[in-house]
Each structure stands twice: as C-alpha cells, then as structure tokens.
PDB file of C-alpha atoms and ligand atoms in Angstrom:
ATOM      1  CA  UNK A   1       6.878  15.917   2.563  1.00  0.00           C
ATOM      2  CA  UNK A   2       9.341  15.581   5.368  1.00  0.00           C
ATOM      3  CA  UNK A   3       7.121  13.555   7.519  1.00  0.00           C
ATOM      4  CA  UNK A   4       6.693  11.026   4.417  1.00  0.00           C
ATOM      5  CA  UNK A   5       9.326   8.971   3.984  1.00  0.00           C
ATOM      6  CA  UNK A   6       9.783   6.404   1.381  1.00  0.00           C
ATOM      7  CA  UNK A   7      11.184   3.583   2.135  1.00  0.00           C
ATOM      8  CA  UNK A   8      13.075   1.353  -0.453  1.00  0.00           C
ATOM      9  CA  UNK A   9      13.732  -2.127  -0.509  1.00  0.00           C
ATOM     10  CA  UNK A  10      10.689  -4.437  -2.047  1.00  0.00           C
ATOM     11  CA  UNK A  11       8.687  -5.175  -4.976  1.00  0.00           C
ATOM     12  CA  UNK A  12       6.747  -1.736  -4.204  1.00  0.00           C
ATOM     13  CA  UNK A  13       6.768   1.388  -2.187  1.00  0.00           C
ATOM     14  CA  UNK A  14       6.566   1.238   2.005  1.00  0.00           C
ATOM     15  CA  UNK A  15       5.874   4.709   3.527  1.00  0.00           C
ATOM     16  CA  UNK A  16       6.875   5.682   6.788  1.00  0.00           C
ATOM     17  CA  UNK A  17       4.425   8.661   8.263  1.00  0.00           C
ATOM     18  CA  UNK A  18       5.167  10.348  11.361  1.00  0.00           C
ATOM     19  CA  UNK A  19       2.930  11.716  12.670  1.00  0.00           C
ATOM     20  CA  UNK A  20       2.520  14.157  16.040  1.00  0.00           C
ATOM     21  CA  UNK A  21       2.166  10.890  18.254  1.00  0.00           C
ATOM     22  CA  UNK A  22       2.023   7.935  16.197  1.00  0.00           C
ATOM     23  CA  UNK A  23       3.863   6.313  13.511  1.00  0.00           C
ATOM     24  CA  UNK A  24       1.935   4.737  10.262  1.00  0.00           C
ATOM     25  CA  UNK A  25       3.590   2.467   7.995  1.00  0.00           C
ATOM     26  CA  UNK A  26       2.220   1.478   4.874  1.00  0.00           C
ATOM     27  CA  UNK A  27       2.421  -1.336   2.727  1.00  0.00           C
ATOM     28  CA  UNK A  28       5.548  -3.371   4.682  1.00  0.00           C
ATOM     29  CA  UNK A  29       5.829  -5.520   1.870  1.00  0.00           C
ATOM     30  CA  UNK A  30       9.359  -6.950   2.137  1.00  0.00           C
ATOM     31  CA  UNK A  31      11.846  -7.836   5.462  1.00  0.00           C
ATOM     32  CA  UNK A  32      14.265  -5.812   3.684  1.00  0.00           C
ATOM     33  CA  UNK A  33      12.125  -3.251   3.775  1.00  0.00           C
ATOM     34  CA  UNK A  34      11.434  -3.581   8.385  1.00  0.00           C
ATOM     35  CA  UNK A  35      15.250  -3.373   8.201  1.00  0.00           C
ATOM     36  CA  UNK A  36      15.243  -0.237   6.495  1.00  0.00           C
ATOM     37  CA  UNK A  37      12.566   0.979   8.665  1.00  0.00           C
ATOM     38  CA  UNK A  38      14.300  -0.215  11.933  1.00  0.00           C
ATOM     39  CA  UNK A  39      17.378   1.617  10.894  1.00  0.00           C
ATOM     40  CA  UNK A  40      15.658   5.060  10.240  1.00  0.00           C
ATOM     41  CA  UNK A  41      13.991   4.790  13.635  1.00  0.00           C
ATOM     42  CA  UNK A  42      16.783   3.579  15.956  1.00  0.00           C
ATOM     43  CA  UNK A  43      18.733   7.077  14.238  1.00  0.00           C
ATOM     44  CA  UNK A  44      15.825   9.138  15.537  1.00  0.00           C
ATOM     45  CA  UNK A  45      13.856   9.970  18.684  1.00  0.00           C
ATOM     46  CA  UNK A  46      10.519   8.318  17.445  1.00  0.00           C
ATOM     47  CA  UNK A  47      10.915   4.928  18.620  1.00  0.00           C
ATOM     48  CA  UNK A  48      12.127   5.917  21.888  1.00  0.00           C
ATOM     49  CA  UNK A  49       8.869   8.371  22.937  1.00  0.00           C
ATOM     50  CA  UNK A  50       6.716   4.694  22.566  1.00  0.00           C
ATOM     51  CA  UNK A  51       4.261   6.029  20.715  1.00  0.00           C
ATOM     52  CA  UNK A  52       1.420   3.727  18.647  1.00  0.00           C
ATOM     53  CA  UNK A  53       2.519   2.664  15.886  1.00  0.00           C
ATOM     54  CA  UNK A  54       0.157   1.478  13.261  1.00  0.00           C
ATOM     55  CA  UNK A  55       0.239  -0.750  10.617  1.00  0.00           C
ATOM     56  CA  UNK A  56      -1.636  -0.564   7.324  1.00  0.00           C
ATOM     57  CA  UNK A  57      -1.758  -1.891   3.448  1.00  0.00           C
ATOM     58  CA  UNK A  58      -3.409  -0.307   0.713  1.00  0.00           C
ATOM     59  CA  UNK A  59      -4.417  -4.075  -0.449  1.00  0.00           C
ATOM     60  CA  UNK A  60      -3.686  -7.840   0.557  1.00  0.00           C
ATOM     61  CA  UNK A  61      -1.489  -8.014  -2.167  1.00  0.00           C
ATOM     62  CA  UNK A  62       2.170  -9.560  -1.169  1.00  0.00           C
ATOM     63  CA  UNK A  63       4.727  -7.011  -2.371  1.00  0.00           C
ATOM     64  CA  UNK A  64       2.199  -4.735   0.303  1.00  0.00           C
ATOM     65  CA  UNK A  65       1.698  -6.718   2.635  1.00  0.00           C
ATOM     66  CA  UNK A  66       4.929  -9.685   2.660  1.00  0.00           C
ATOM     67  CA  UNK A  67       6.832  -7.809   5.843  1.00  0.00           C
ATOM     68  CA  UNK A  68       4.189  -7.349   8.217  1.00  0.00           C
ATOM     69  CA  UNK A  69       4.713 -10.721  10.430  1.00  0.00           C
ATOM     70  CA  UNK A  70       8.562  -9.857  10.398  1.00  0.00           C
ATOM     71  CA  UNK A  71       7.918  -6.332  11.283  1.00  0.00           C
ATOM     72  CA  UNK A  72       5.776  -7.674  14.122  1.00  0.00           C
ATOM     73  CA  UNK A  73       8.840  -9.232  15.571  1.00  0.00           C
ATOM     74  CA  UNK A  74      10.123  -6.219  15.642  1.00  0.00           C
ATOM     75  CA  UNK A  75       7.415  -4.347  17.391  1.00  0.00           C
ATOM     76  CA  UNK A  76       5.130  -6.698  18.977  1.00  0.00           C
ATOM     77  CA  UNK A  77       2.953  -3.861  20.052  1.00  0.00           C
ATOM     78  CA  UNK A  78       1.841  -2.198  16.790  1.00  0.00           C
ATOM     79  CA  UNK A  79      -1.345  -2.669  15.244  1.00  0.00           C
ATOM     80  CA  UNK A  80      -2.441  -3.983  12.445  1.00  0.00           C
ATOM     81  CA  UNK A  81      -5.130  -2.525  10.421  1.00  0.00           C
ATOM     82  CA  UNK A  82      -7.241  -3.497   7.183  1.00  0.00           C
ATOM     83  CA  UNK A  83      -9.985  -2.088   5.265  1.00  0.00           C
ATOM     84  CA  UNK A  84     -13.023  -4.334   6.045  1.00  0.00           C
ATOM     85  CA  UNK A  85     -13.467  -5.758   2.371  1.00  0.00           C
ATOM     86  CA  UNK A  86      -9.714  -7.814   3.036  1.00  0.00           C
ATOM     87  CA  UNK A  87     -11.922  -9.946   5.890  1.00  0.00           C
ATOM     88  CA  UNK A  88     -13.578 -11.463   3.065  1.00  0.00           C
ATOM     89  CA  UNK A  89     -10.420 -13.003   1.928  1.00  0.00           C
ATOM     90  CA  UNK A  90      -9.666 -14.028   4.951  1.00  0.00           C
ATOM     91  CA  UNK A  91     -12.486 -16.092   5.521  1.00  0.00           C
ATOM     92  CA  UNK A  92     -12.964 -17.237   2.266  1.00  0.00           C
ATOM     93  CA  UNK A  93     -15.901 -15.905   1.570  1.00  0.00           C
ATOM     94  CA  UNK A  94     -14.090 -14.665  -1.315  1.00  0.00           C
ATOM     95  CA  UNK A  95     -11.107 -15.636  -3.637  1.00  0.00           C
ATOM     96  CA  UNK A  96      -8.572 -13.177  -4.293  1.00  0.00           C
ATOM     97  CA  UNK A  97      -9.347 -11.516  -7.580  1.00  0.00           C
ATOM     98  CA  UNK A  98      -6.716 -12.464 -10.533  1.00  0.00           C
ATOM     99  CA  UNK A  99      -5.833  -9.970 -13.252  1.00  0.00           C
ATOM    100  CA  UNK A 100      -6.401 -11.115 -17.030  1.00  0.00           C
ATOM    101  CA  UNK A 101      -3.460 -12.965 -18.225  1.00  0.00           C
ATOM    102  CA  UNK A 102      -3.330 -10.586 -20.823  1.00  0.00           C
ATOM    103  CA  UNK A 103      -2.349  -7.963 -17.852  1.00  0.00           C
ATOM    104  CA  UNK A 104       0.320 -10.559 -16.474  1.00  0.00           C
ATOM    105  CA  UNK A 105       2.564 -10.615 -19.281  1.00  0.00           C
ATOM    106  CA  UNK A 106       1.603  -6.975 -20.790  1.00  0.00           C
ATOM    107  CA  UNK A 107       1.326  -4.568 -17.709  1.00  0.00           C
ATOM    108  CA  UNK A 108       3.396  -6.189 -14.786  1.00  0.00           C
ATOM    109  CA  UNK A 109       6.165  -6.431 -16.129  1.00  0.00           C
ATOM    110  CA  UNK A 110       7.280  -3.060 -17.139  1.00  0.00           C
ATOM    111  CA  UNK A 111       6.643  -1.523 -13.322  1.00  0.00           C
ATOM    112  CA  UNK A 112       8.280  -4.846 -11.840  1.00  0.00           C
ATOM    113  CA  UNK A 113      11.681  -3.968 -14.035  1.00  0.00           C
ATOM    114  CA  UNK A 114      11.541  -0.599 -12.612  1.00  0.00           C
ATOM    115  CA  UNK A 115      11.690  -1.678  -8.727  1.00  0.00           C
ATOM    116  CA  UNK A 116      15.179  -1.965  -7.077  1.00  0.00           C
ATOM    117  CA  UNK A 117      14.805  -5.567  -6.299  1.00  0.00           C
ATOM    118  CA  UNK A 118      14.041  -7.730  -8.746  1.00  0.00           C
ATOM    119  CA  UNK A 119      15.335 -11.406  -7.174  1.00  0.00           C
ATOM    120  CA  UNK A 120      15.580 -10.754  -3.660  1.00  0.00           C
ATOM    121  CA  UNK A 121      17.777 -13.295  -1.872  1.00  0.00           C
ATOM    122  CA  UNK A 122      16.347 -16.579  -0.432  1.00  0.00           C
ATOM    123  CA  UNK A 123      17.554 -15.637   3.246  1.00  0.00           C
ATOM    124  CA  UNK A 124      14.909 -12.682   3.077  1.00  0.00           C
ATOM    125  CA  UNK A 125      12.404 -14.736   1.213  1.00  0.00           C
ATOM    126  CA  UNK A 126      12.227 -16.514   4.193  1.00  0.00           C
ATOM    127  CA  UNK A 127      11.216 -14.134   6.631  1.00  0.00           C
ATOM    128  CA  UNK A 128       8.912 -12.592   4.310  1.00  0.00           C
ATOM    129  CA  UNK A 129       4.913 -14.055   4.871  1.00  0.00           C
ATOM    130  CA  UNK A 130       3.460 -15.762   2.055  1.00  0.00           C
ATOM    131  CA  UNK A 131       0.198 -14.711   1.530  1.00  0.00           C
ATOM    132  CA  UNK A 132      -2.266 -12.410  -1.008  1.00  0.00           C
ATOM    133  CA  UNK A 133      -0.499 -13.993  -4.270  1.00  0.00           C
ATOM    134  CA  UNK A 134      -2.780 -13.467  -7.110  1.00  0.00           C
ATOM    135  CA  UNK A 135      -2.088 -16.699  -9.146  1.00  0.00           C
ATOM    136  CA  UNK A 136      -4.627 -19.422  -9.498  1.00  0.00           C
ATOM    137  CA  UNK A 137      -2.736 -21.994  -6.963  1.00  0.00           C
ATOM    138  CA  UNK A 138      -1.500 -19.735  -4.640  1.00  0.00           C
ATOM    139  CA  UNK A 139      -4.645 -17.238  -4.213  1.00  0.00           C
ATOM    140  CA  UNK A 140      -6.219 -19.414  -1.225  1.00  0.00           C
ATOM    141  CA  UNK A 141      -2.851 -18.854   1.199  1.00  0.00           C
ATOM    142  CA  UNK A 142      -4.427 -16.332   3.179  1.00  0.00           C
ATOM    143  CA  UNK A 143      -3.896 -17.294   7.097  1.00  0.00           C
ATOM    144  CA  UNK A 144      -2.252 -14.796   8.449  1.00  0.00           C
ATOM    145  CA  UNK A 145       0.183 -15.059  11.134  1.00  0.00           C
ATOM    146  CA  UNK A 146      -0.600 -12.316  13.195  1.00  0.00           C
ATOM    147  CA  UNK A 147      -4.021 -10.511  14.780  1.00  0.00           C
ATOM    148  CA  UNK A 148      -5.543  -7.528  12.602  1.00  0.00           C
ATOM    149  CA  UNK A 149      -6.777  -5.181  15.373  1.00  0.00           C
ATOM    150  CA  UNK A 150      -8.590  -3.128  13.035  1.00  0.00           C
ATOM    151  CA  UNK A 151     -10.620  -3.364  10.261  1.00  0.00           C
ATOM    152  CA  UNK A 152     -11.744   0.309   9.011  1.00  0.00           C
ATOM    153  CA  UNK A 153     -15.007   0.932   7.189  1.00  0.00           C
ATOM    154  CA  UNK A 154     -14.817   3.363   3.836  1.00  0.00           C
ATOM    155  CA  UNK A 155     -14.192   7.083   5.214  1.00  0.00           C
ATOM    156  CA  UNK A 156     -12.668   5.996   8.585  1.00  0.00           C
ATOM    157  CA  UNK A 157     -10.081   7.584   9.806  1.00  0.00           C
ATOM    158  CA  UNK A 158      -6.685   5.369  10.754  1.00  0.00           C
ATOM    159  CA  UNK A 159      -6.495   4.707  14.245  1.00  0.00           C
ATOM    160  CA  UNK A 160      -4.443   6.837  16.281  1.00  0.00           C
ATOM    161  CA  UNK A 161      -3.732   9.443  13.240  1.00  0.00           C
ATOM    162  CA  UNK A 162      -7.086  10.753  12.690  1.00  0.00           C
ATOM    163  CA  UNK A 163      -6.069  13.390  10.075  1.00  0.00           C
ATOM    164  CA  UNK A 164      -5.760   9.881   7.526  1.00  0.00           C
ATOM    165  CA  UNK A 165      -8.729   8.846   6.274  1.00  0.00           C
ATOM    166  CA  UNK A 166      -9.081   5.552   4.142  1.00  0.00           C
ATOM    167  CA  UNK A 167     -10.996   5.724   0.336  1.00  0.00           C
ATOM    168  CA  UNK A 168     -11.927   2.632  -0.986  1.00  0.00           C
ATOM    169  CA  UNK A 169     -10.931   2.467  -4.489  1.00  0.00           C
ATOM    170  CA  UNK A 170     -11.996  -0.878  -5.804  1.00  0.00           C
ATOM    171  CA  UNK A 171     -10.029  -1.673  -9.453  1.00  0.00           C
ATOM    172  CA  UNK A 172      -6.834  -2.808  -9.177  1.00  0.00           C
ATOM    173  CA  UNK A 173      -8.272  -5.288  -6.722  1.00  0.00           C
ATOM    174  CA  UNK A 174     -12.143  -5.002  -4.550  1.00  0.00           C
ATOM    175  CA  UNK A 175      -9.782  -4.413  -1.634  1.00  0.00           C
ATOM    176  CA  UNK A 176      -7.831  -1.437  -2.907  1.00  0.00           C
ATOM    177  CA  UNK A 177      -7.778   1.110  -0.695  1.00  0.00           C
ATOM    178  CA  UNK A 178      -5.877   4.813  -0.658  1.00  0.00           C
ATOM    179  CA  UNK A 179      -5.304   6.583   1.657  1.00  0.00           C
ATOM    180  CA  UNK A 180      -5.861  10.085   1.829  1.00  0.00           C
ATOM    181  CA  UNK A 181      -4.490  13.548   4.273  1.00  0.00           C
ATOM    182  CA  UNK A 182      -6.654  16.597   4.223  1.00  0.00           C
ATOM    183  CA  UNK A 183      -4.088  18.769   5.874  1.00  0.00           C
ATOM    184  CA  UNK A 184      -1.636  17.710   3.409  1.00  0.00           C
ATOM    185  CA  UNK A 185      -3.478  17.290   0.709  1.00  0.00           C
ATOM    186  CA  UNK A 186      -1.763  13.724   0.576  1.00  0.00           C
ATOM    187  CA  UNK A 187      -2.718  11.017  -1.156  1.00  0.00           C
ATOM    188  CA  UNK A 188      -1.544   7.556  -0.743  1.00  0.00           C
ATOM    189  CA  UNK A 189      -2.594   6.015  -4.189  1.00  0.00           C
ATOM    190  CA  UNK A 190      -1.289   2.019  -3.393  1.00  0.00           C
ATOM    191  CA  UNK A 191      -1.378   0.276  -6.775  1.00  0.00           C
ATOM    192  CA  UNK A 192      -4.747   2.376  -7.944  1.00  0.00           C
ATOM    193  CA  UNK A 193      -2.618   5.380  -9.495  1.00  0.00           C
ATOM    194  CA  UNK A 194       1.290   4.546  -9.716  1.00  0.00           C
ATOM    195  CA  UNK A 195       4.013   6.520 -11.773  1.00  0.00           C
ATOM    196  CA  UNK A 196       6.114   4.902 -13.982  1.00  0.00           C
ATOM    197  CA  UNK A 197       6.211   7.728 -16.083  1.00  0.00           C
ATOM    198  CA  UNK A 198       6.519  10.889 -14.127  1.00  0.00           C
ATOM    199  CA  UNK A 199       3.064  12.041 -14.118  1.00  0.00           C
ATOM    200  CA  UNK A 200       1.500   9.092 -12.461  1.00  0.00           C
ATOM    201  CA  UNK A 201      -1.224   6.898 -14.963  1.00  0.00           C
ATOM    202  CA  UNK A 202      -3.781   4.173 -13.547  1.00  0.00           C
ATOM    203  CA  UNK A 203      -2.420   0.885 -13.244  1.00  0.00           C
ATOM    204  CA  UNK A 204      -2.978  -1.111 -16.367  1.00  0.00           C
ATOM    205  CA  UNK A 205      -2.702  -4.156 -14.228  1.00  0.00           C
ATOM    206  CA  UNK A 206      -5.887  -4.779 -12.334  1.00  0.00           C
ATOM    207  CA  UNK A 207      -8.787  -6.775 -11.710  1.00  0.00           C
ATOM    208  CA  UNK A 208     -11.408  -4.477 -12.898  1.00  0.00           C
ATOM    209  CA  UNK A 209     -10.391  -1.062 -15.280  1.00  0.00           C
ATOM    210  CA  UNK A 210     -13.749   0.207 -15.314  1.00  0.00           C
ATOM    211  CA  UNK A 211     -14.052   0.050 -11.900  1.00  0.00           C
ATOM    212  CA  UNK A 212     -10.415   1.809 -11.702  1.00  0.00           C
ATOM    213  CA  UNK A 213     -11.486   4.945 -13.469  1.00  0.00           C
ATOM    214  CA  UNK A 214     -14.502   5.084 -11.143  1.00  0.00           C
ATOM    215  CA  UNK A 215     -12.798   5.272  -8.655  1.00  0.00           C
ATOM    216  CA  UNK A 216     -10.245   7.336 -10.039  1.00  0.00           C
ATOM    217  CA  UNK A 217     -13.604  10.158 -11.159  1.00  0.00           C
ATOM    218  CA  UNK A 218     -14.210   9.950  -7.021  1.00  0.00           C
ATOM    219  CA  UNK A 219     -11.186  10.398  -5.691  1.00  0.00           C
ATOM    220  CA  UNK A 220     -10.645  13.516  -8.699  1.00  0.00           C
ATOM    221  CA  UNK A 221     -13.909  15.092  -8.021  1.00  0.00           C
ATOM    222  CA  UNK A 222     -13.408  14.489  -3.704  1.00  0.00           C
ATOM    223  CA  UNK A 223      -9.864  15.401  -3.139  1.00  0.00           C
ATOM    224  CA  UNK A 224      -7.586  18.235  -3.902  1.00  0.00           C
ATOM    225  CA  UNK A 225      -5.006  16.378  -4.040  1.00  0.00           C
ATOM    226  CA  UNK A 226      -1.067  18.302  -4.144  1.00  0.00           C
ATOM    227  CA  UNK A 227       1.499  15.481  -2.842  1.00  0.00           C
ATOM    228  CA  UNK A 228       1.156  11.464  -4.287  1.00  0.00           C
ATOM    229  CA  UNK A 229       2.137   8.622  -3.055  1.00  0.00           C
ATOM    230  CA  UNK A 230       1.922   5.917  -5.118  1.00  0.00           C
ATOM    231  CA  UNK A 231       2.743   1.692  -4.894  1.00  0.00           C
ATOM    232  CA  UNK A 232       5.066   1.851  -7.504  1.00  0.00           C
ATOM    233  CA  UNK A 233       7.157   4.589  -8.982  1.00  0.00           C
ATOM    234  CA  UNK A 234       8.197   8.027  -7.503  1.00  0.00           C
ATOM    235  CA  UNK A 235       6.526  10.248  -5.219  1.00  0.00           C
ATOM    236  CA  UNK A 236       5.416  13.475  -6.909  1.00  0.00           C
ATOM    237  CA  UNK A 237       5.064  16.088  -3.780  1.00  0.00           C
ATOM    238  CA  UNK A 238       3.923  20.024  -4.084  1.00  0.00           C
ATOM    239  CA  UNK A 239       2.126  19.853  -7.567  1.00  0.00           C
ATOM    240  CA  UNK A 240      -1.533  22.200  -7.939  1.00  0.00           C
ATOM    241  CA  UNK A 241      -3.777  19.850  -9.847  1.00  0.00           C
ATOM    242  CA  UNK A 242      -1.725  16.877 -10.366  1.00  0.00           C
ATOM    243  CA  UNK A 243      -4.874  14.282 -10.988  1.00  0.00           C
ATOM    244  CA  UNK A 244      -5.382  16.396 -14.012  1.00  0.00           C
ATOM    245  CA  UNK A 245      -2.354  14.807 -15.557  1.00  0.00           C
ATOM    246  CA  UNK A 246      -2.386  11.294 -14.355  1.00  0.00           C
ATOM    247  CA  UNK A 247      -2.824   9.155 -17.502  1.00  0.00           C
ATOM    248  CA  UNK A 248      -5.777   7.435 -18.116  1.00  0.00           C
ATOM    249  CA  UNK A 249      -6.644   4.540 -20.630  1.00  0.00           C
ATOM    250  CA  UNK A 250     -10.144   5.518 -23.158  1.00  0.00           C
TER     251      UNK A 250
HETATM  252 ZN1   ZN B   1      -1.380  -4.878  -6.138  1.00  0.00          ZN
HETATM  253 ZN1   ZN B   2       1.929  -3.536  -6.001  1.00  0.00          ZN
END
C-alpha cells in the first residue's frame, strides 16, 4: 500500500507507515536500516511538518528491535512503544524464551539465507544495540538504552495513529505482537506469519507452535485481513482471503 513502505537493510523487515499526522516505524532492527529510513524522509515533506513519530517492534527480538537507540539519535523526540508483556523482560521477571535447538539449526536458517544481509559489517554492528538475543548466554542483556514511553495493553491502539491496533499473538515468542489496520485491512504479522514461500506459512521457528496456531485461529476468525506484512519475506498486498492460504504445520 503506498503508505507502507518496506524498508530493506537488516536481518528482517522495518516498515515505514505514514500516516495522516504521524509516522510509525516498525521493527528498526538494524542502523542500516535508520539510514535507509533517514534517506526516504529527508526526500519527502514528512519530516519537515514535525509530526510524532512513533516507534514500535512486533517483539524484543534483535533483528526487530537492534536500530532503535541509533534511530533515537536521529530523532530524539520519537517515542518508543512496547506491548506490556516485553516489561517483563525488562525487569527480569522473566527470561527471554529460547526456541528448541532443533528449530535453531532446522527453521532459522532457511529465512536467514533469504535476507539481504547476511554478515553485516562491523562498523554497523557497532551502532546497532545489543539486546533481546535468544541464546542461553546472551538472553539476560536486556537494559535498554533509551526510555519506552509506552507500553500498550492487548487491543490498544498505537499512540498517535489510532486506526493501528496491537494483537497479541504469543508463539513465536510470549511477546509477539501484530499489528493490525481496520481501514486497510492491514496486517503487520512480525515473525508470527512470515513468507518465505509466497503465500506466507507460520514460522517454524518459535518458542511455542501450539500457541502459534492459536493465535493464528484468532487473528483468522477476528480480522479480514487483504494486505500482509510480515518479519521476514515479501509483502503480499490486495489479496481477498489470504489467511486461507498461509501454510500451517498439522
Ligand atoms: Zn523473532
Ligand atoms: Zn525476526
């Protein structure tokens, strides 16, 4: 949709939404991708009107979530919002969940091969924030080096852009999130549904599968949904009934 825009340049998909007067971006999960960003806004009018701009992930997971500080820099007046279930990372009342090995070696890497960047360069590393890595040493790193203004309840709408409304969608993680556009009928499917395949399928690599395709049954059964957005994999915009073909696991 032409207000959608997806931006390139990480491990997974960052969206650019513009809407009437704000600007959402979700899942900045790379500096590479705030470049990219900062050079589609400084061609258009957007950034010069000064309107909110919000930032938001679809889960603490760092190829969503890696570019936010650097962003920050960038626009030191955007906010940052979460859905609530992240705080419990955060204050370590609970670890970050790790996927079976089994879904490390079998499931990640075929959508990892399909991203642009596969060894990003240690220059960008750098700028990129450490944090929400899912492997048994590395899952505590959660500080964080910036404020989160918000943290949004299931069903809220995003601040400043109230036709988006966050789903929880636990599965791929407890803290999975999508987010969803009524008007649109646009869903924003994070790493719950992604399309390596053209039709979109449920991501094999997650914390909880069950829990996946429940969540999967709510958002079919809720949502009409015509345009997706997905973490990883293309876009599939102005299809009738496209949850009816995502692929599901028995
Ligand atoms: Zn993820
Ligand atoms: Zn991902």
């Amino acid at each position: 949709m032409k207000h959608i825009t997806l931006i390139k340049g990480g491990f997974s998909n960052c969206y650019l939404i513009k809407e009437e007067d704000t600007l959402i971006l979700v899942d900045v999960g790379s500096s590479n991708e705030v470049k990219e960003i900062m050079k589609r806004l400084s061609d258009s009018s957007d950034n010069k009107r000064r309107q909110p701009i919000v930032i938001i992930s679809t889960h603490f997971h760092i190829d969503h979530i890696a570019g936010i500080s650097y962003l920050l820099c960038n626009f030191p007046d955007a906010e940052v919002a979460f859905y609530k279930k992240v705080k419990d990372f955060l204050t370590r009342k609970e670890k970050l969940s790790i996927p079976s090995i089994m879904s490390w070696f079998g499931n990640l890497p075929p959508v990892y091969l399909r991203q642009e960047r596969h060894i990003p360069s240690l220059i960008e590393i750098k700028k990129d924030d450490r944090v929400g890595i899912p492997l048994p040493l590395l899952r505590r790193k959660v500080s964080l080096k910036y404020e989160v203004n918000h943290w949004l309840e299931d069903g809220d709408t995003i601040p400043h852009a109230g036709d988006w409304r966050v789903i929880s969608t636990p599965g791929h993680t407890p803290d999975s999130a999508c987010l969803w556009c009524e008007k649109d009928n646009a869903l924003i499917s994070g790493d719950t549904i992604i399309n390596m395949a053209g039709k979109g399928e449920l991501n094999l690599f997650c914390c909880d599968y069950l829990k996946e395709k429940e969540s999967f049954s709510k958002l079919k059964s809720f949502f009409n949904v015509k345009n997706l957005y997905p973490g990883h994999g293309n876009p599939i915009e102005y299809k009738d009934d496209l949850l009816s073909e995502v692929k599901i696991r028995k």
